[in-house]
Coordinates of C-alpha atoms in Angstrom, one line a residue:
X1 CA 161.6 114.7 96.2
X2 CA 159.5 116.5 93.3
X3 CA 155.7 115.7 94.2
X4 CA 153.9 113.8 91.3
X5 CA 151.1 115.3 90.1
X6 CA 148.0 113.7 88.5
X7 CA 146.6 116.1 85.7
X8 CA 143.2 114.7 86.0
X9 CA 142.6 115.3 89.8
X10 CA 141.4 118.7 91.5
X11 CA 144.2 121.0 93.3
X12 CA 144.0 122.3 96.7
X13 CA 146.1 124.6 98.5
X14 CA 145.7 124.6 101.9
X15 CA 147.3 127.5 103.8
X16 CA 148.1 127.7 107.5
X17 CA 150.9 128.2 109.5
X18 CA 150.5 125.5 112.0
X19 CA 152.5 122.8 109.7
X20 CA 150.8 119.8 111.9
X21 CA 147.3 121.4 111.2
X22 CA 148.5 121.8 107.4
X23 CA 149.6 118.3 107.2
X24 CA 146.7 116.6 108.7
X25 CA 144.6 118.7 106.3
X26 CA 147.2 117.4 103.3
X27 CA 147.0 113.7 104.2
X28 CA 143.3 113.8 104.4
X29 CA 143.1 115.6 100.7
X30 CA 145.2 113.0 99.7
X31 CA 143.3 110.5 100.6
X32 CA 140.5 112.0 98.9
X33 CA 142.0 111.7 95.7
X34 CA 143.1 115.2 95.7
X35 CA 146.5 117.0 94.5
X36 CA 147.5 119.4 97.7
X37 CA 150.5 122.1 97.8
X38 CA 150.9 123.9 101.3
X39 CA 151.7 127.5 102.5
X40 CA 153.0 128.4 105.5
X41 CA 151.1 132.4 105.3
X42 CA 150.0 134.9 103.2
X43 CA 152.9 135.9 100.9
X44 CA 153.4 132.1 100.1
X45 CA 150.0 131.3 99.1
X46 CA 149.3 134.9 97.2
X47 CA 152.6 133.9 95.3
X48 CA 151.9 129.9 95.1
X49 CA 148.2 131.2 93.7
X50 CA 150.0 133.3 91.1
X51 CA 152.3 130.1 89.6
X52 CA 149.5 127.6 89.9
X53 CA 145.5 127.0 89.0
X54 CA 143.6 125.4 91.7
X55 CA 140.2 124.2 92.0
X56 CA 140.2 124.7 96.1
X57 CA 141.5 127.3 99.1
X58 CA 141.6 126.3 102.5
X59 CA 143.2 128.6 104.6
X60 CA 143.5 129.7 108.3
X61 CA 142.2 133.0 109.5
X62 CA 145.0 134.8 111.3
X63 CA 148.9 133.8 110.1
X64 CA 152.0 135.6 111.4
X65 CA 152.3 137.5 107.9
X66 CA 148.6 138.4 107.8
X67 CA 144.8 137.1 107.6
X68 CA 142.6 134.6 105.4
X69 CA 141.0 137.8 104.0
X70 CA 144.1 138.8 102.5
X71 CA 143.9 135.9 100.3
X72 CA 140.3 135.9 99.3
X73 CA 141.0 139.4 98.3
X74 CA 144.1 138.6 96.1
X75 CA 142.1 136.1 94.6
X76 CA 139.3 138.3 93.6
X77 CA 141.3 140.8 92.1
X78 CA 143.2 138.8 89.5
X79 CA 139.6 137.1 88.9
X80 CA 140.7 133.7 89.7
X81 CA 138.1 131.5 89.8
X82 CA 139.1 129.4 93.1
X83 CA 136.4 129.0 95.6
X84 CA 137.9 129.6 99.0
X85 CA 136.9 128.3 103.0
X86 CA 138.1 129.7 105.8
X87 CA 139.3 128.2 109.1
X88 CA 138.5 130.2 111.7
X89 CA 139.1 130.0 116.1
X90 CA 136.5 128.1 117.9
X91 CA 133.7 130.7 118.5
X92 CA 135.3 133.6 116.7
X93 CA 131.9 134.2 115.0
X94 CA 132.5 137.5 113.7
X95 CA 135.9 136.5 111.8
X96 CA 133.5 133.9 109.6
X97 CA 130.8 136.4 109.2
X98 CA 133.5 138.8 108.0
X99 CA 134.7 136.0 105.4
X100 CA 132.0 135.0 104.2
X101 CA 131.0 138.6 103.6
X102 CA 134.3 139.4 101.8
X103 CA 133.5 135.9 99.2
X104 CA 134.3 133.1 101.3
X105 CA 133.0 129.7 100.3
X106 CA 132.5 128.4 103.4
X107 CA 134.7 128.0 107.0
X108 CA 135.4 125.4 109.1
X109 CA 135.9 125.9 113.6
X110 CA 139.0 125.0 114.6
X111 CA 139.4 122.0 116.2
X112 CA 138.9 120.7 112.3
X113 CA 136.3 118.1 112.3
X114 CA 137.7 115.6 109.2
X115 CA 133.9 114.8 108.8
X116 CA 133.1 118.3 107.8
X117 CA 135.9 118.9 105.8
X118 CA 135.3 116.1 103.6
X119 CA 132.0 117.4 103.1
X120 CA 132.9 121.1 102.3
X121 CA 135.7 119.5 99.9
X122 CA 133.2 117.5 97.9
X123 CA 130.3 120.8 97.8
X124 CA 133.3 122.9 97.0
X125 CA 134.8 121.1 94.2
X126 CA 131.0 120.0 92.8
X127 CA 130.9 124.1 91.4
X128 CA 132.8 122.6 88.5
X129 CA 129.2 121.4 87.6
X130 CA 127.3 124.3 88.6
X131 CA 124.3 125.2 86.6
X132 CA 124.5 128.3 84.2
X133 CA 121.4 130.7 84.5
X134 CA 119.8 130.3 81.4
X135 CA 117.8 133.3 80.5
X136 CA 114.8 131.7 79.2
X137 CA 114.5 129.6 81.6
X138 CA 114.9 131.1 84.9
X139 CA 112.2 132.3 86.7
X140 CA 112.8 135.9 87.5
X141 CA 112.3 137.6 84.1
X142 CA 113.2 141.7 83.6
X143 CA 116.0 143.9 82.1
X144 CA 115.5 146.5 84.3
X145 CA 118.4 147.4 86.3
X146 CA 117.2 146.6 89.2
X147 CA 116.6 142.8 88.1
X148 CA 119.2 142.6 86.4
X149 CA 121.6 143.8 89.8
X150 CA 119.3 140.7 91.3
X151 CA 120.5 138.4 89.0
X152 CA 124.0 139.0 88.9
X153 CA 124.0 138.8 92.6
X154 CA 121.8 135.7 92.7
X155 CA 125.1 133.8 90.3
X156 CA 127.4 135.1 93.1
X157 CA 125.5 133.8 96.0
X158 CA 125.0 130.3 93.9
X159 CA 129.0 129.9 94.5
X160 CA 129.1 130.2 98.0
X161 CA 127.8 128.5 100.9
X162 CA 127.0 131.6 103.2
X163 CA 123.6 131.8 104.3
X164 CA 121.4 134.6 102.7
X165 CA 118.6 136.8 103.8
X166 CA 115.6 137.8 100.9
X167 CA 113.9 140.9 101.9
X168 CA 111.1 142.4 99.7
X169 CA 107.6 142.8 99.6
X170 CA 104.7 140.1 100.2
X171 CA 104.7 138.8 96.1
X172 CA 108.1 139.9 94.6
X173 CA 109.4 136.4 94.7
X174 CA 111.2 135.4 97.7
X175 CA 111.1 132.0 97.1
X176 CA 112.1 132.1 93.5
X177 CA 115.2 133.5 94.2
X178 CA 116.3 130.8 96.8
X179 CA 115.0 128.2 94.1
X180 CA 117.1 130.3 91.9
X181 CA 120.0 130.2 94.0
X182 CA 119.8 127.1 94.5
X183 CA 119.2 125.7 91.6
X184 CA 122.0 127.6 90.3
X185 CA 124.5 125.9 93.0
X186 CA 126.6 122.7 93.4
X187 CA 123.6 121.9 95.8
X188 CA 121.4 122.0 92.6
X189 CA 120.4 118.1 92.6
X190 CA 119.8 117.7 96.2
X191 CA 116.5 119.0 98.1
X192 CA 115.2 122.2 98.5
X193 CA 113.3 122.4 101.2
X194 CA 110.9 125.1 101.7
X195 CA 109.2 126.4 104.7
X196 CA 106.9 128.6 105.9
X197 CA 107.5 129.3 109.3
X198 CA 104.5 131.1 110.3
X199 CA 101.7 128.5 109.6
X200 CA 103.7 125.9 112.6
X201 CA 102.0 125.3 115.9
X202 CA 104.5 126.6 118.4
X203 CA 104.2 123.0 120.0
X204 CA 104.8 121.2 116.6
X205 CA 108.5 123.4 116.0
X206 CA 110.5 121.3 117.7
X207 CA 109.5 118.1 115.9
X208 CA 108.8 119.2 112.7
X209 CA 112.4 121.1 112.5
X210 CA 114.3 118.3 113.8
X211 CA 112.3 115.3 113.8
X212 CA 111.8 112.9 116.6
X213 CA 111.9 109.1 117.4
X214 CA 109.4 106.4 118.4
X215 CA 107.7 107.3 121.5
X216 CA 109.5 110.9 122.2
X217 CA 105.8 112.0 122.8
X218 CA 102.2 110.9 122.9
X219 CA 101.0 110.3 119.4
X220 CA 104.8 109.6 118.0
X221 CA 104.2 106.4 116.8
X222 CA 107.3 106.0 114.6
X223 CA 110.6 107.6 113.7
X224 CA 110.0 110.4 111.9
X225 CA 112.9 112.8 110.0
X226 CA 112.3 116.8 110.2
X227 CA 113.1 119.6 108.0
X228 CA 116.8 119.5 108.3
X229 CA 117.4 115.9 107.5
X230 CA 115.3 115.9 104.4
X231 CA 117.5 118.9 103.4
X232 CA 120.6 117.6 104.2
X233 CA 123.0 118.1 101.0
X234 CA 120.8 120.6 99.9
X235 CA 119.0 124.0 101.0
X236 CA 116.4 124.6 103.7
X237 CA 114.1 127.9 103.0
X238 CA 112.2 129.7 106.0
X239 CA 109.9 131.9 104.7
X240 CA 108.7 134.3 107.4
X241 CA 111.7 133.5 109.5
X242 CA 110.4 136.7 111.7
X243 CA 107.3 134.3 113.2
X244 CA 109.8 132.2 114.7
X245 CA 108.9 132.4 118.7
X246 CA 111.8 133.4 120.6
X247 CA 112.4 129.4 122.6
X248 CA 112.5 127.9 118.6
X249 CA 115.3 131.1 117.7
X250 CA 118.0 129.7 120.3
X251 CA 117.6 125.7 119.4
X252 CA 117.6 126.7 115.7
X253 CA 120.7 129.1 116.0
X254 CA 122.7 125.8 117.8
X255 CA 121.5 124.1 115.1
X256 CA 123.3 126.8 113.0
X257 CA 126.5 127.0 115.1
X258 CA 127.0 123.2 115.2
X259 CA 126.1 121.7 112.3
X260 CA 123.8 118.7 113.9
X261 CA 120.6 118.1 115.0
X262 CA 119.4 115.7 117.5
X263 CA 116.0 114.8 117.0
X264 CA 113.2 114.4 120.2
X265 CA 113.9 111.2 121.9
X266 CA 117.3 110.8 120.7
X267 CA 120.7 110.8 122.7
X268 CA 123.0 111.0 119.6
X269 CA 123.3 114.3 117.1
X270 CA 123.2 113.5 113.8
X271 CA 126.0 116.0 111.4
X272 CA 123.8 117.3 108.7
X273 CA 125.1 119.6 105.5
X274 CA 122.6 122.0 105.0
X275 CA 122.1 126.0 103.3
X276 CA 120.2 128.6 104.9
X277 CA 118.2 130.6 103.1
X278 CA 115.9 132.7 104.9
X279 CA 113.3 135.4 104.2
X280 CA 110.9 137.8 105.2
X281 CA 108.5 140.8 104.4
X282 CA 109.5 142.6 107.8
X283 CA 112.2 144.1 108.5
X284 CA 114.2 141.1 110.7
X285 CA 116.6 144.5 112.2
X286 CA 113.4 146.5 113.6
X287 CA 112.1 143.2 115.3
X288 CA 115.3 142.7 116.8
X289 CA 115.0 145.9 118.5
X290 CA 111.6 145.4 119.4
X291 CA 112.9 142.3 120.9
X292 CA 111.0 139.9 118.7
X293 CA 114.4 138.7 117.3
X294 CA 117.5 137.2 118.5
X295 CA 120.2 139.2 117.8
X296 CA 123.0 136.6 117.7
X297 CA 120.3 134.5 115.1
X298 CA 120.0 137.4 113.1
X299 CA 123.9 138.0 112.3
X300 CA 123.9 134.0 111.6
X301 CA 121.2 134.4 108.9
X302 CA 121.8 138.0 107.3
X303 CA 125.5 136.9 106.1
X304 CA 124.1 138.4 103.2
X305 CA 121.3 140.4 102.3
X306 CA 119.4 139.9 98.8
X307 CA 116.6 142.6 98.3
X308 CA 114.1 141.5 95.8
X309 CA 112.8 144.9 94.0
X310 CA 109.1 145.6 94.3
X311 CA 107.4 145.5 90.8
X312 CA 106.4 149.1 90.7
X313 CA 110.2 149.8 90.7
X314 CA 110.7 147.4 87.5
X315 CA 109.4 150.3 85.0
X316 CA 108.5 148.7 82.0
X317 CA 110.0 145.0 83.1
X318 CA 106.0 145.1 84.3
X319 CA 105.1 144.5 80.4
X320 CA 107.8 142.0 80.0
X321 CA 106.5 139.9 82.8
X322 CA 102.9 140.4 82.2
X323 CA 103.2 138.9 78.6
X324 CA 104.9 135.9 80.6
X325 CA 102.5 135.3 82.6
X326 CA 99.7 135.6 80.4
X327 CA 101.2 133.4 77.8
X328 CA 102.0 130.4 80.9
X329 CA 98.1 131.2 82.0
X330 CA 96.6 130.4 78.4
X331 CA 98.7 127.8 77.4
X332 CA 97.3 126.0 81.3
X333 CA 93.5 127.0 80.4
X334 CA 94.0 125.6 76.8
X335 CA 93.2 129.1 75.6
X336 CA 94.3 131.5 72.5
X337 CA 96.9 133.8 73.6
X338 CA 95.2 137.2 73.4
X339 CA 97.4 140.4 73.5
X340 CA 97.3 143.4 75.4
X341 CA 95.0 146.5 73.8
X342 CA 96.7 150.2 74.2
X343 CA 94.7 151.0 77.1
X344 CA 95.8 147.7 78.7
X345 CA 99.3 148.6 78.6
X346 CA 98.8 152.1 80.0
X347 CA 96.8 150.6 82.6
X348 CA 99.4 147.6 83.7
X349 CA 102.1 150.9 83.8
X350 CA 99.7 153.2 85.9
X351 CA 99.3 150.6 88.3
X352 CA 101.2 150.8 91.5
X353 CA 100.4 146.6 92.1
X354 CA 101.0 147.0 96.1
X355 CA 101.2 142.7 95.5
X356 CA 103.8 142.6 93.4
X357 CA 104.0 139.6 90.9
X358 CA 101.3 137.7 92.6
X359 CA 98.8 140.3 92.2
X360 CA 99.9 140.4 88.6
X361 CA 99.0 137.0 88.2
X362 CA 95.8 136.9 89.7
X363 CA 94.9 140.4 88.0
X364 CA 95.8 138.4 84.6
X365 CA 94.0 135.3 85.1
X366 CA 90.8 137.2 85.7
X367 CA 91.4 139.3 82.9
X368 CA 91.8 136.0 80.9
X369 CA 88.4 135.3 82.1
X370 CA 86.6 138.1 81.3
X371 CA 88.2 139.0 78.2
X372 CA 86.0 138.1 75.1
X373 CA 87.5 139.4 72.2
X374 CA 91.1 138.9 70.7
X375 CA 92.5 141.6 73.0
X376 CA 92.6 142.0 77.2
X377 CA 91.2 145.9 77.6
X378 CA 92.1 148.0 80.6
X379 CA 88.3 147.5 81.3
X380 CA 89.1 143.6 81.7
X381 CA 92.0 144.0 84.3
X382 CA 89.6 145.6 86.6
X383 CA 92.6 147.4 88.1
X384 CA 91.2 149.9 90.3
X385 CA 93.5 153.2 89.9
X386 CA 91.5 155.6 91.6
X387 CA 92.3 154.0 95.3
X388 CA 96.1 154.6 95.1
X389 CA 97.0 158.4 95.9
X390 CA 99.9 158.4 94.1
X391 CA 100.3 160.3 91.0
X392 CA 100.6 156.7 89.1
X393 CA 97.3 156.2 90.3
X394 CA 95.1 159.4 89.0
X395 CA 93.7 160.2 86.1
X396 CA 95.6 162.3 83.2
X397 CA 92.4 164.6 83.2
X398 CA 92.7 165.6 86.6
X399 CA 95.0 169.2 86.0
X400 CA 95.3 170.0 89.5
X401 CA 97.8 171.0 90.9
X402 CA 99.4 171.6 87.5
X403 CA 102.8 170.2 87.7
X404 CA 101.4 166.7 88.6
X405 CA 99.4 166.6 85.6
X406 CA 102.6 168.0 83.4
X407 CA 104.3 165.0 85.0
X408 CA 101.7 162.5 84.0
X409 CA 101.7 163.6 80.8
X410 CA 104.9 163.2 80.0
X411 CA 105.6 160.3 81.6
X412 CA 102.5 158.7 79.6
X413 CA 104.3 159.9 76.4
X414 CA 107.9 158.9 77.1
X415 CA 106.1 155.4 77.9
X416 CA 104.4 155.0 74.4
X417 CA 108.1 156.3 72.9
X418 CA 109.9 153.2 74.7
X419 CA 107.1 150.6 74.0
X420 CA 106.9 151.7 70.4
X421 CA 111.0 151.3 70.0
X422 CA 111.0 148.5 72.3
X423 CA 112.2 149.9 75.2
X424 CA 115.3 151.2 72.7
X425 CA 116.0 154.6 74.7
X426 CA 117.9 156.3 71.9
X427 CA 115.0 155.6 69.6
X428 CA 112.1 156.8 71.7
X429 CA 114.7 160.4 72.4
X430 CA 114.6 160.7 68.4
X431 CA 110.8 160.6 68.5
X432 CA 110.4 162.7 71.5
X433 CA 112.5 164.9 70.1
X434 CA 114.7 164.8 72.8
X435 CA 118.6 164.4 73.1
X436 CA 119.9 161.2 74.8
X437 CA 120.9 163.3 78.1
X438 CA 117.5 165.1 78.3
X439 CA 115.7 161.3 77.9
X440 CA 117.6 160.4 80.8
X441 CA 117.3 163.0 83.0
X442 CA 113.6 162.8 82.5
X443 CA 113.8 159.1 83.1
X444 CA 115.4 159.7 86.5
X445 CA 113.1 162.4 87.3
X446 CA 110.1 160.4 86.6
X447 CA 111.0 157.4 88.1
X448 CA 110.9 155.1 85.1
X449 CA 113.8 152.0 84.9

């Protein structure tokens, strides 16, 4: 008999060749509300994705005709738009590291716990509401290519529920970018938890993480929920993940692993549904061989890497930010908006800001300060050049050795070219007097984005 469909509800397709698994998954869909069509491998599924549009993929990880991968891959290359979780083996870690690298949603450990699958249903099919990344609101501003490769990774991330690891230096907005994420996901209306794991007394972890009840410990006067219950539904942040001690790294990975959390003084777990984000200004991979760093932890959190670009890699996305932040620092004091004199400019491009975009700020709210005419001077910004070694950081009248000075030079004046054409690079060639391929080949050489 034909199955009736309702246009109005969401479509899965859940693919696996166990058919008791597939129709335990089916009758629980249904119940959900949910249209469900079943494949039995690979070659039905690819070919039942190419007749039909849905909303949802479940699928097992290893079928007689082939893997889950197969499918996630045949999904991205006709650019369907179907979010897809895996099912993988109890334990077979690496297979749901490996799908969630290759664009997997989410996965699910076999035995199937109905619980979580409801759970991952209703996250999955909430990216029907995601939030778009509007441009003048978001809060990592630059069209430099390497923010703009940030952003465009930051919308893929937002579909999927893998956890991520932010790398980058102390200031270049860590934390945005999980907001970002975040904010950006089907997650976006439930918490987003941030925290910074390096200012926790070892002896407070446990607690704080995971909560505790009444009486677990002296001084525990009343239930209390930690970290992971007041992000459940949403995402949990842990800046400076590397100052985790080693004893807080193995309860924190089963946390991971399982899914639940029992809290101190409690004999039940309680199933939580929360993202990891993590991040760090170290390098997590040299502490793990310096031992600082579990190992197994580390694969769970760097499903994938996000590398936030340091601000003295931006090129001339320094101006675009710096006129940000100068205009959000006014408006706060109740001040005019002053601009930025010639020398200013110069100076903001010279600099090699070692802070990133929180040395910017504070650079620009003293500048505000000091500034007393209608204009912030290079003189205001107090940005002290001649203690970075870098060619950036000396001065053009320094013309030894030669070819450093040559360097400076024209790097100063393909700068004033691209700020006078606003950053138009076949304009500021036709007033160098320069072709298009020369410009860029300069660019390149010189290191400006």
């Amino acid at each position: 008999m034909a199955k009736k469909i309702n246009k109005n509800s969401k479509r899965v397709l859940v693919v696996d060749d166990e058919h008791d698994l597939a129709e335990l998954l089916e009758l629980t869909l249904i119940k959900m509300g949910l249209d469900v069509d079943c494949a039995y491998g690979v070659q039905d599924a690819c070919a039942r994705l190419d007749r039909a549009a849905y909303d949802l993929c479940l699928t097992d990880m290893r079928m007689p005709d082939g893997e889950g991968l197969e499918i996630i891959r045949h999904i991205q290359a006709k650019g369907m738009d179907v979010p897809v979780a895996v099912i993988t083996a109890y334990g077979s870690t690496d297979n749901a590291v490996a799908a969630l690298k290759a664009g997997a949603f989410d996965y699910l450990a076999k035995p199937v716990a109905l619980d979580q699958l409801r759970l991952l249903v209703k996250s999955a099919l909430a990216l029907d509401d995601m939030l778009v990344l509007d441009v003048s609101d978001r809060p990592l501003l630059g069209e430099s290519a390497a923010m703009q490769h940030t952003l465009e990774l930051i919308s893929k991330l937002a579909k999927s529920q893998a956890p991520v690891y932010v790398t980058g230096e102390s200031g270049s907005g860590k934390e945005r970018a999980a907001r970002l994420i975040h904010g950006s996901s089907s997650r976006a209306k439930q918490p987003f938890v941030a925290v910074n794991c390096g200012a926790i007394p070892e002896n407070l972890m446990e607690s704080e993480f995971f909560g505790h009840k009444k009486g677990a410990f002296t001084g525990a006067n009343e239930d209390r929920d930690g970290f992971f219950h007041a992000a459940n539904g949403g995402t949990l942040f842990l800046d400076e993940v590397a100052d985790l001690p080693l004893a807080m790294q193995v309860k924190l990975l089963r946390v991971i692993q399982e899914r639940k959390v029992r809290k101190l003084g409690a004999t039940a777990e309680d199933a939580l549904d929360v993202r990891i984000i993590s991040a760090t200004h170290q390098s997590l991979s040299q502490c793990v061989e310096a031992g600082r760093f579990r190992q197994d932890l580390y694969y769970r959190l760097n499903v994938i890497e996000l590398r936030m670009p340091a601000l003295r890699e931006m090129g001339s996305d320094v101006l675009v930010i710096a006129r940000h932040v100068l205009a959000r620092v006014a408006k706060l004091n109740g001040q005019k908006l002053p601009d930025f004199a010639a020398d200013a400019l110069t100076a903001l491009q010279r600099y090699d800001f070692p802070g990133n975009v929180r040395e910017l700020e504070n650079v620009l709210e003293r500048a505000l300060a000091l500034a007393d005419g209608c204009a912030i001077t290079a003189a205001d910004l107090q940005l002290s050049l001649s203690d970075h070694e870098d060619e950036e950081g000396l001065d053009l009248g320094e013309k030894f050795p030669l070819q450093d000075y040559l360097d400076r030079v024209e790097k100063q004046a393909i700068l004033e070219a691209l700020e006078k054409t606003r950053f138009n690079r076949t304009q500021a060639a036709k007033i160098l007097g320069l072709t298009f391929r020369s410009l860029r080949y300069r660019l390149d050489r010189l290191g400006i984005q």
